[in-house]
Structure formats: C-alpha cells, structure tokens
Short mmCIF file of C-alpha atoms in Angstrom, two decimals:
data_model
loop_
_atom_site.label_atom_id
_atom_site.label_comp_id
_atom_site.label_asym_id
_atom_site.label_seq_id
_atom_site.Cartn_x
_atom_site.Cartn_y
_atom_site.Cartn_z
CA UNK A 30 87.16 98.33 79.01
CA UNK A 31 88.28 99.94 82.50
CA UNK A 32 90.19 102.97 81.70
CA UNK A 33 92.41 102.01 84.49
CA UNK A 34 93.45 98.44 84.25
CA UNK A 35 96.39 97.04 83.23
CA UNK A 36 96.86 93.47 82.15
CA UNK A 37 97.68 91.22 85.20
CA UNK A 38 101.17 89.88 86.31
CA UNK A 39 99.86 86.98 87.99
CA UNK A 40 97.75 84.31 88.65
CA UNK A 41 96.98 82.57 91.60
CA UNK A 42 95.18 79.38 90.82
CA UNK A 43 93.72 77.56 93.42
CA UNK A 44 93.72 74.21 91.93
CA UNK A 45 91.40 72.52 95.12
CA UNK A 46 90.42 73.18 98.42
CA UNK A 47 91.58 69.76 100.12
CA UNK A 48 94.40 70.23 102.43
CA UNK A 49 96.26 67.57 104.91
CA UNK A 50 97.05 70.49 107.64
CA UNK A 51 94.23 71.58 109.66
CA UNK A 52 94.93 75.25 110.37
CA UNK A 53 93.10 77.29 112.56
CA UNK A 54 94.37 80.70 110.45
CA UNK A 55 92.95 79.09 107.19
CA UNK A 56 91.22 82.10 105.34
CA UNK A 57 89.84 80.10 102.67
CA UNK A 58 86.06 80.16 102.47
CA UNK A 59 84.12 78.63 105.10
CA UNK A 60 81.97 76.90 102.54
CA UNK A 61 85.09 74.89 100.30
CA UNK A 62 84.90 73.79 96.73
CA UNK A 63 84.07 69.86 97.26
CA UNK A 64 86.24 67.62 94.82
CA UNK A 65 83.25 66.72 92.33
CA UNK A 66 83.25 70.33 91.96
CA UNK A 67 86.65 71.30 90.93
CA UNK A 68 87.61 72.22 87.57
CA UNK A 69 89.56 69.52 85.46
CA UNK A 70 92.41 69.35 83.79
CA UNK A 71 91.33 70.63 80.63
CA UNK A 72 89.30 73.79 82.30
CA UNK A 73 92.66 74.64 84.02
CA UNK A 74 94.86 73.99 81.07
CA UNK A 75 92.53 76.74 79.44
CA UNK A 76 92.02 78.87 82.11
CA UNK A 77 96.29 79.32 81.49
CA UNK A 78 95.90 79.54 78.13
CA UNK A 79 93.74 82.76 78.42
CA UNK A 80 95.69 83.91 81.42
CA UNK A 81 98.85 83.91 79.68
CA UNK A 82 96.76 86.02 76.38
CA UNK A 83 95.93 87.77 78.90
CA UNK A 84 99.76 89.01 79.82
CA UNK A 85 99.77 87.07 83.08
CA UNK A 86 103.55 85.98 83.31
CA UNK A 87 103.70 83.88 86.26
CA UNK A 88 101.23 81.27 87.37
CA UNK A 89 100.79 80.29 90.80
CA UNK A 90 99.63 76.94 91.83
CA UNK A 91 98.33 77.27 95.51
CA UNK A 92 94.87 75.40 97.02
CA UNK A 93 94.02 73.88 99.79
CA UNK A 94 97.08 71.28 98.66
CA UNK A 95 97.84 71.26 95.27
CA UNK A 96 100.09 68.09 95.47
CA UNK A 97 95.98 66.32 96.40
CA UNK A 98 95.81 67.04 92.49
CA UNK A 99 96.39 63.78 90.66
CA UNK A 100 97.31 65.95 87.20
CA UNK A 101 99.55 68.48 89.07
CA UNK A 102 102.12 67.34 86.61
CA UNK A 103 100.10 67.93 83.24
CA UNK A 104 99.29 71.12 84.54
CA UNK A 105 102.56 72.20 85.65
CA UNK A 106 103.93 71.33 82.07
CA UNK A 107 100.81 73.30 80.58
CA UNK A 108 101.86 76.21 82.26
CA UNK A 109 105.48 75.71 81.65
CA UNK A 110 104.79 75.30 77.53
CA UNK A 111 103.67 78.71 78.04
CA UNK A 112 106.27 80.54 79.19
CA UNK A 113 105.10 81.20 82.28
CA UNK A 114 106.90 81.36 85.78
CA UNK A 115 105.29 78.59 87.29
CA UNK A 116 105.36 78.69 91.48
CA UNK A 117 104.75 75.79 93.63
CA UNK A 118 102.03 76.88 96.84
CA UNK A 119 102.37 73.95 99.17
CA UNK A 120 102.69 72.30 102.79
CA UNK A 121 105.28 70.10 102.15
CA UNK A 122 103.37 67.14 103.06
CA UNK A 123 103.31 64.90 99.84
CA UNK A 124 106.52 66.56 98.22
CA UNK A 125 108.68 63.44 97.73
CA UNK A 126 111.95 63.83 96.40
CA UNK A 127 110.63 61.85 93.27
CA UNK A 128 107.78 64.32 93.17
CA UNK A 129 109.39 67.24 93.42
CA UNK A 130 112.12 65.80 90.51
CA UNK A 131 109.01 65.02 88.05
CA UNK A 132 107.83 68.39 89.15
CA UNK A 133 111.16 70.10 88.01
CA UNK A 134 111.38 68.62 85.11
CA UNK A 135 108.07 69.60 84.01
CA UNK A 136 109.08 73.50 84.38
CA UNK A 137 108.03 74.08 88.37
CA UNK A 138 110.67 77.17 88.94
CA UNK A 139 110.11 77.98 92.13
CA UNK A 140 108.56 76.23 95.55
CA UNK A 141 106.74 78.36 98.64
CA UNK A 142 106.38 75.85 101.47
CA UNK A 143 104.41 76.73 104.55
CA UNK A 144 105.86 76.95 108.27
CA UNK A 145 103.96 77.32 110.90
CA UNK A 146 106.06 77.59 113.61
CA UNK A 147 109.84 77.51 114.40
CA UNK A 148 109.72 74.31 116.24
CA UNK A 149 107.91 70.54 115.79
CA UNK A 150 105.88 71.20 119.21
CA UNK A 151 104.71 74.24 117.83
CA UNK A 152 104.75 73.88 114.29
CA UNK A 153 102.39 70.44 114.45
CA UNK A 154 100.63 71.78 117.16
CA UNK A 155 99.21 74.54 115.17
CA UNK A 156 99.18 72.80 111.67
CA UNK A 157 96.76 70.11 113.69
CA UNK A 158 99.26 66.82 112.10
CA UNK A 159 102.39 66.08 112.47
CA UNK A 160 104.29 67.95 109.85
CA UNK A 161 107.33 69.65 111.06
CA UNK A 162 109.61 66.94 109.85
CA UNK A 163 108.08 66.40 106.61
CA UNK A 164 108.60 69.93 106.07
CA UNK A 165 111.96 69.99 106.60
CA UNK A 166 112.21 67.10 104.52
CA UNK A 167 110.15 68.72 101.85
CA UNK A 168 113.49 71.80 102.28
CA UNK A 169 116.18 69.42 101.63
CA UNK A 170 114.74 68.22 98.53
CA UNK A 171 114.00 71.52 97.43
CA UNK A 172 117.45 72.69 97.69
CA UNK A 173 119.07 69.90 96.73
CA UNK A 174 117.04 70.00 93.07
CA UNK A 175 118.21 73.37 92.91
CA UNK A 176 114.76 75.44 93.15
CA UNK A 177 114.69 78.90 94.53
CA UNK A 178 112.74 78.35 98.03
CA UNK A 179 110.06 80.81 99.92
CA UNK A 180 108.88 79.99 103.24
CA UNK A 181 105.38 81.79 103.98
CA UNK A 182 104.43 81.80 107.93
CA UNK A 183 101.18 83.31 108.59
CA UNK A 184 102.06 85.12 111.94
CA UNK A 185 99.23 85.10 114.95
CA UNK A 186 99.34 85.38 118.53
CA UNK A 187 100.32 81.53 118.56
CA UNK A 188 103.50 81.84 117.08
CA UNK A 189 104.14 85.59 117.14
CA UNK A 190 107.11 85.33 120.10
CA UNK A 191 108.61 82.53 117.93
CA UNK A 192 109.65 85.23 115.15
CA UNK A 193 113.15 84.97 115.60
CA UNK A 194 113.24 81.17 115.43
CA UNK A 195 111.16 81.20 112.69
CA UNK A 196 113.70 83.68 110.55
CA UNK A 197 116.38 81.18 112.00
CA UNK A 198 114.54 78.19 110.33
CA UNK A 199 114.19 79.93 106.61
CA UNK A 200 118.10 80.46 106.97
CA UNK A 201 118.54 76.60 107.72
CA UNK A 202 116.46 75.81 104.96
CA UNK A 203 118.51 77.44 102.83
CA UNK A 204 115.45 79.79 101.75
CA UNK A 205 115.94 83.02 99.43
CA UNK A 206 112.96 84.73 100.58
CA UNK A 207 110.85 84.74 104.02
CA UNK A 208 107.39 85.94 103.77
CA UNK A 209 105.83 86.72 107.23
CA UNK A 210 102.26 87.90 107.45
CA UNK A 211 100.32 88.76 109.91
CA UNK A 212 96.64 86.72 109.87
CA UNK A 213 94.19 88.17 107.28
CA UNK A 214 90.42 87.79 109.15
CA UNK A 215 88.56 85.61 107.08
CA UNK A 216 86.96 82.22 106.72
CA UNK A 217 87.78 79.83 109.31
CA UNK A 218 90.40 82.62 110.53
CA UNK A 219 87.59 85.01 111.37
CA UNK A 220 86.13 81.87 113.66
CA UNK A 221 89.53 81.75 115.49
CA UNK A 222 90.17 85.76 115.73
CA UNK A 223 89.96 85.83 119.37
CA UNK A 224 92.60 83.53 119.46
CA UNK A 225 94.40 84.80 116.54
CA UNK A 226 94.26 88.43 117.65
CA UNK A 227 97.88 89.68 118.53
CA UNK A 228 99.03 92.26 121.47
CA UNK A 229 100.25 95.20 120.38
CA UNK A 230 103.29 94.38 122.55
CA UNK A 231 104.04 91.56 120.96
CA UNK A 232 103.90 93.27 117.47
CA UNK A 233 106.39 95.87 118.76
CA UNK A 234 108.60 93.17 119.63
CA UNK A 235 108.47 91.09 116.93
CA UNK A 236 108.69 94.19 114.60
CA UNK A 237 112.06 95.00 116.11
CA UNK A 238 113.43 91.59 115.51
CA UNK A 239 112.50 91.38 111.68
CA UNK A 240 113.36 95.00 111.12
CA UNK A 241 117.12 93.87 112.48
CA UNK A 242 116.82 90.62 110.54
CA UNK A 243 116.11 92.27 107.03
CA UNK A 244 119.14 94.66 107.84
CA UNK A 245 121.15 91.42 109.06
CA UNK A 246 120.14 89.25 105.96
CA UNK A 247 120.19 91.99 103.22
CA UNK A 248 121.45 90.59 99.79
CA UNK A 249 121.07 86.83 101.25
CA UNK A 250 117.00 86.64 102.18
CA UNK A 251 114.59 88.76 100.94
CA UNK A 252 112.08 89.53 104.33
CA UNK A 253 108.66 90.75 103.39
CA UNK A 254 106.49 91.57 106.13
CA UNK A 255 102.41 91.80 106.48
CA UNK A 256 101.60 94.03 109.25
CA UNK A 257 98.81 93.67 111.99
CA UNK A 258 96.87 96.50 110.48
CA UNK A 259 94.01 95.95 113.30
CA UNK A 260 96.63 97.47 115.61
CA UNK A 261 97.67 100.22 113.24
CA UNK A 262 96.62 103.92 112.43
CA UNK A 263 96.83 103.01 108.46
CA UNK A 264 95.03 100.29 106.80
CA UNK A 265 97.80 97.96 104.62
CA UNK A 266 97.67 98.28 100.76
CA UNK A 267 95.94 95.52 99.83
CA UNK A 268 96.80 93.87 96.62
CA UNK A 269 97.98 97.11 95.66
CA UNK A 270 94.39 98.14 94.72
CA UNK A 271 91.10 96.17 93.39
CA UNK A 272 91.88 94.21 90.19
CA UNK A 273 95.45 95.59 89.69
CA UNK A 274 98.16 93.22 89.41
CA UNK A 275 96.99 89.88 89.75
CA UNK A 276 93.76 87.50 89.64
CA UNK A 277 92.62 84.17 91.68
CA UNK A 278 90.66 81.90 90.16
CA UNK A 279 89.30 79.52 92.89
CA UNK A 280 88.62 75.16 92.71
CA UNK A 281 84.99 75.81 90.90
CA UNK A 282 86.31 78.50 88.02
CA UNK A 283 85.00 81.60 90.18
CA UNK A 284 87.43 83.86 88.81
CA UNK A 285 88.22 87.01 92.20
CA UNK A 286 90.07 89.55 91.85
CA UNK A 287 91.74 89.08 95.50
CA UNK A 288 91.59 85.38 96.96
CA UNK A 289 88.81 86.45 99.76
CA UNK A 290 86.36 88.66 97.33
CA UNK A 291 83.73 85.97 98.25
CA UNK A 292 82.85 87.29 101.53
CA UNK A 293 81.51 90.39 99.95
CA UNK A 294 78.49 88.92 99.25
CA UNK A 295 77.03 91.41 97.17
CA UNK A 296 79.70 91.17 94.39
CA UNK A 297 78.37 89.32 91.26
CA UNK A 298 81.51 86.82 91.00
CA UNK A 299 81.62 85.69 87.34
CA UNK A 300 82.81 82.06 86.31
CA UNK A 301 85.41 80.86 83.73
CA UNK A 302 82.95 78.18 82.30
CA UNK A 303 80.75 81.32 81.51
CA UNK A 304 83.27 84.05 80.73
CA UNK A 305 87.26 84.69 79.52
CA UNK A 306 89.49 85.89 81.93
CA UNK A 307 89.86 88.84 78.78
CA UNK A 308 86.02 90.06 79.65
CA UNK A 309 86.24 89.15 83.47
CA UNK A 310 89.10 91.07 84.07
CA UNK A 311 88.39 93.97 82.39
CA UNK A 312 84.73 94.34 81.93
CA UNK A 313 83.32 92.75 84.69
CA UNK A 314 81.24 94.36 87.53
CA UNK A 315 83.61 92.17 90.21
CA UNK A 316 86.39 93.72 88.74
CA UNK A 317 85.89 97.53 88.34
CA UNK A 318 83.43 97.59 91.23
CA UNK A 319 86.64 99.24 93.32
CA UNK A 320 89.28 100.12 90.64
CA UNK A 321 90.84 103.48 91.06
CA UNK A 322 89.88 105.69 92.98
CA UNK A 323 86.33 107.13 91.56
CA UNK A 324 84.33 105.30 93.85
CA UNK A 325 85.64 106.10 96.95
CA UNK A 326 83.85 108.76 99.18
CA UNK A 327 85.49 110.88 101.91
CA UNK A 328 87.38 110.56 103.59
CA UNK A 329 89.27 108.29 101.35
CA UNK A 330 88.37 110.38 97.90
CA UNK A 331 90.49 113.37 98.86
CA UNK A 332 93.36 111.59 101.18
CA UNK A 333 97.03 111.73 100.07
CA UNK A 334 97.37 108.38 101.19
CA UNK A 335 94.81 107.01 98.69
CA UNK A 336 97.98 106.15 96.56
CA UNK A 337 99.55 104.53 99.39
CA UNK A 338 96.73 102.17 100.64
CA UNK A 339 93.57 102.27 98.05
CA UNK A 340 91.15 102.42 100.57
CA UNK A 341 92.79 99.70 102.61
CA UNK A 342 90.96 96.33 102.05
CA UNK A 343 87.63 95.90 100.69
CA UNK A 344 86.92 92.44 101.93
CA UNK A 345 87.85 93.84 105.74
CA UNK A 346 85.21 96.84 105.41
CA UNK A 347 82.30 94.57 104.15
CA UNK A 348 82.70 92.47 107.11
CA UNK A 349 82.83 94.67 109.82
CA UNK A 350 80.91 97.70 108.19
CA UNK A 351 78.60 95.73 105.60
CA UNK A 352 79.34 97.99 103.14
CA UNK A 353 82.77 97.45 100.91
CA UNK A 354 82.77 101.08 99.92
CA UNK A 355 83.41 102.16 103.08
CA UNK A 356 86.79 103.03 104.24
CA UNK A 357 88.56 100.35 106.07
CA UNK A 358 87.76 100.35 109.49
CA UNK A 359 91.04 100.19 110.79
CA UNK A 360 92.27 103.67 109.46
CA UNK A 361 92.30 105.79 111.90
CA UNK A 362 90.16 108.19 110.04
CA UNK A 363 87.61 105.68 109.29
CA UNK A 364 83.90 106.94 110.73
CA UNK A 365 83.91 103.00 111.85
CA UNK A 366 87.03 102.82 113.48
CA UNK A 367 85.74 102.06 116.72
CA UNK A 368 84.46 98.68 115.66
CA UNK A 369 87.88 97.70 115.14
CA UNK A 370 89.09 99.07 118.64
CA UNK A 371 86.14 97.43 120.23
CA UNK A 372 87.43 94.47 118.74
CA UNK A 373 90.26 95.07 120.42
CA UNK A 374 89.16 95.32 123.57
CA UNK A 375 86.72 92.36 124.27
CA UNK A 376 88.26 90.11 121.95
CA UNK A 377 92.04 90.66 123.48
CA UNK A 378 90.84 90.45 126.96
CA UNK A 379 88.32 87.80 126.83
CA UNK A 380 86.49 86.37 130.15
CA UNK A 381 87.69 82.93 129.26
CA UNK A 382 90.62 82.57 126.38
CA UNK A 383 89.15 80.21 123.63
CA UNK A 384 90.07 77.27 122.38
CA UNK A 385 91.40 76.90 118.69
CA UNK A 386 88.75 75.72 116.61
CA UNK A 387 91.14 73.43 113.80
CA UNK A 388 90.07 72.98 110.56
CA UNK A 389 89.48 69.65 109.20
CA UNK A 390 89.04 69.11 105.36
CA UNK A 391 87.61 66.03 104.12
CA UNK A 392 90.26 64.91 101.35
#
C-alpha cells in the first residue's frame, strides 16, 4: 500500500465519449472510446460499488454527454442506493424537463452545465451547434426542480473579454457556484492552442473583473478560478497532487488518476475489467508513480512550494519535456521554462492567426 494515500473523495466517471457540442477546447483524448467500447451498465454499477468501498463519497457523472447514455437513469439510482453525492456533468442539450424530473427522482443532487460563452453568437459559435438556448432552457428546469446549479466555462482567448457577461449569465441562471478555468492543453485543445492561447493582457483584465466579482457575490456564488499558468511564474496545483483526492475512470474502464494521465504514454494505465479500484488506487504503478514528494528531483525536491503546487502538472511536463518527472515547464524555475515562453512567443504572434479546428464526434 502507498504510505501516502488516502482513500479518494471522488469519482469522476466518464460514462462515454459522444458529445452533441463540437468544442475546439475539448481535452479529452484525441483517440475517443467508440460506443461498442464503453463499459455497460453492469461494469459501471460495479465500478460504484467498489468506489464507494473504496470511501469515494460523491460520484460524478461527466463524458463526452452523459445524457447519450440510454441507462443514465439506472445508473444514477445505483449511485444514489449508495449514498453517494451523485453530480450531473452535462451540456444541457438533451436535459428535458421530464429528464431532468426522472433524473431527480432517481437521487441526481446536483447539475454542472457547460457555458461557453455569455452570448448565443458566441456561445454557439464556439460550441460548433446551436446551443445557447437550450442551455438556458436546460437552467430553468434546473432551478425550477430545485437542484443546486454549477456553470463550468472553460476560459480561452475566444471568450476571455466576455468574463463579465459570462459571471452575469451564472447570476441569471440562478447558479450557486461559477467555475471558470482557463484551457488545460490537451487532446483536441493542444490542436487548437494557438488559437486558444490567451494575452497576458487579457488575463490581467479578466483577473480584475472576477477578483471584484467573488468580493461582489460573496455568500451568494461561490467563484472558483483556474489560472493561465502558461503566463505565470508558478505552475497551478494540479489535482492537489498525483492520486490524492479523486480518480477518473474513462468510457473503456481505464481507471487515471487525473482525467488526461493518458497522454503520458509511458504510464502503465490499469483497467477495471482487470483490477479493483482497492488495488488500482493504491498499489498500482499509475498511481504512486508521482505520489508525494519522493520522486521529485531539484529543483522541485527541496522547494517550499512543493506543498503548494506538487510539482505543478505531470501531464503538462510529459508533453512539452517528454519526461513527467520533470518539473513543470511553466515554473519559473523549471530548467525547461523556455519552451513554454517560446510558446509564447510564436504561438501568440503567429504569421497568419489559425482557424479553429472544431471537434466533431460521431454519436
């Protein structure tokens, strides 16, 4: 057993890949779990069985769409039976008011719905469909069923300006919590990052507005904000270090212990058909590959903000370094730092700005 974990909190089941928006921010693999492939409803119902055994105590059903799952509603009351928090991951797009009642019913506590920007033009313009007005839709019924509400925007340099609107648009919908983060580089994302890529003037700006907001909306909207790191002298704390509070099992059983492990493509990733969530999580080589802090190296091994950060991500440093040991490039003490900041430069000031390459998933 790994002398440092601690049972999980969470899990964050991704229930399929198949999605109606086409966003060009999507950070799911490049290569997605096809639908032959996804795990059925009696994998899943285990899979929360050993989660909850495990200690997890909420249960969060994300994708792609989870609504494209035909036994959403078995698996929601599975989960429920369990006394688990159950969360609801989706676009809105689907999420009748019937739906959503059935849903309710079953034990779904709590609904995130996706924004992507604060207006229709914007908003379907960047989801690829039109949306914006199903999503409002998907609000009203939300609210009017009684569910606490998140609304998750994945910030870029798209939609970055649009902050304020888009803080406006959570307190129309009558949402408790906001989450706004910035675009994590991977998958299809890491396609789009030239377009993606913010200006650091634009993060100073919108950094001003949700710093006032969270002030403004304190006790009313909880504000949680993902920073640019790319632009930063620290690297963010990602998942609050390797394997320590929650797990992600994706479409196919592959059980991660942060939703974009796959592109470090020397990990061994082990499978629930093969192996409990008990063994995975805590003896696994996916799992304590980067627990703690003994594997680190300088100068992350003797740096007071190891605590703070963990290294940064590990996902980030195998992508731009090839190595996931490595400190995260975009610490400013990072040996590799200047890959990031050449980054910066050619990819922020590009000789012809690129087109957004959308993401369509077969359904």
């Amino acid at each position: 057993m790994s002398p440092t974990a601690e049972a999980p909190f969470g899990l964050l089941a991704e229930l399929t890949h198949r999605c109606p928006l086409q966003c060009g921010y999507c950070s799911n693999p490049i290569e997605l779990v096809k639908r032959d492939a996804e795990l059925s409803t009696e994998d899943w119902m285990r899979v929360f069985d050993q989660a909850r055994a495990l200690g997890a105590l909420q249960i969060h059903m994300s994708g792609g769409e989870p609504l494209g799952r035909r036994d959403l509603p078995e698996l929601v009351e599975h989960a429920n039976s369990l006394g688990t928090y159950v969360n609801l991951v989706t676009s809105g797009v689907g999420l009748t008011r019937e739906r959503l009642r059935d849903l309710a019913k079953r034990g779904v506590d709590h609904v995130q719905l996706s924004l992507q920007d604060a207006t229709r033009e914007g908003n379907d313009r960047i989801a690829g469909i039109k949306a914006f007005d199903r999503k409002i839709e998907a609000a009203a019924h939300i609210r009017d069923e009684g569910l606490p509400l998140t609304v998750n925007t994945v910030l870029h340099r798209q939609n970055l300006d649009n902050v304020a609107g888009l803080i406006a648009m959570a307190e129309e919908m009558g949402a408790e919590r906001l989450e706004l983060a910035n675009t994590q580089y991977y998958g299809w994302a890491l396609r789009n990052r030239a377009v993606l890529l913010p200006t650091k003037e634009q993060l100073a700006r919108a950094d001003a507005v949700v710093e006032a907001a969270q002030e403004r909306l304190r006790g009313k909207i909880e504000i949680v904000y993902v920073i640019a790191d790319y632009h930063e002298a620290h690297p963010k704390p990602c998942m609050y270090g390797w394997g320590a509070r929650q797990l992600t099992v994706a479409p196919n059983g592959d059980v991660l212990p942060c939703p974009a492990a796959t592109v470090i493509t020397s990990l061994k990733i082990e499978n629930v058909q093969n192996s409990s969530l008990h063994d995975i999580w805590y003896h696994s080589e996916s799992f304590n590959a980067y627990r703690g802090f003994e594997w680190m190296s300088d100068p992350c091994r003797s740096c007071p903000r190891k605590e703070i950060d963990f290294g940064g991500c590990r996902c980030q440093a195998f992508q731009l370094t090839g190595d996931a040991a490595n400190t995260d490039p975009v610490c400013s003490l990072s040996p590799n730092r200047q890959t990031v900041d050449l980054i910066l430069d050619t990819e922020m000031r590009p000789a012809v700005e690129p087109a957004m390459a959308m993401r369509k998933i077969s359904q």
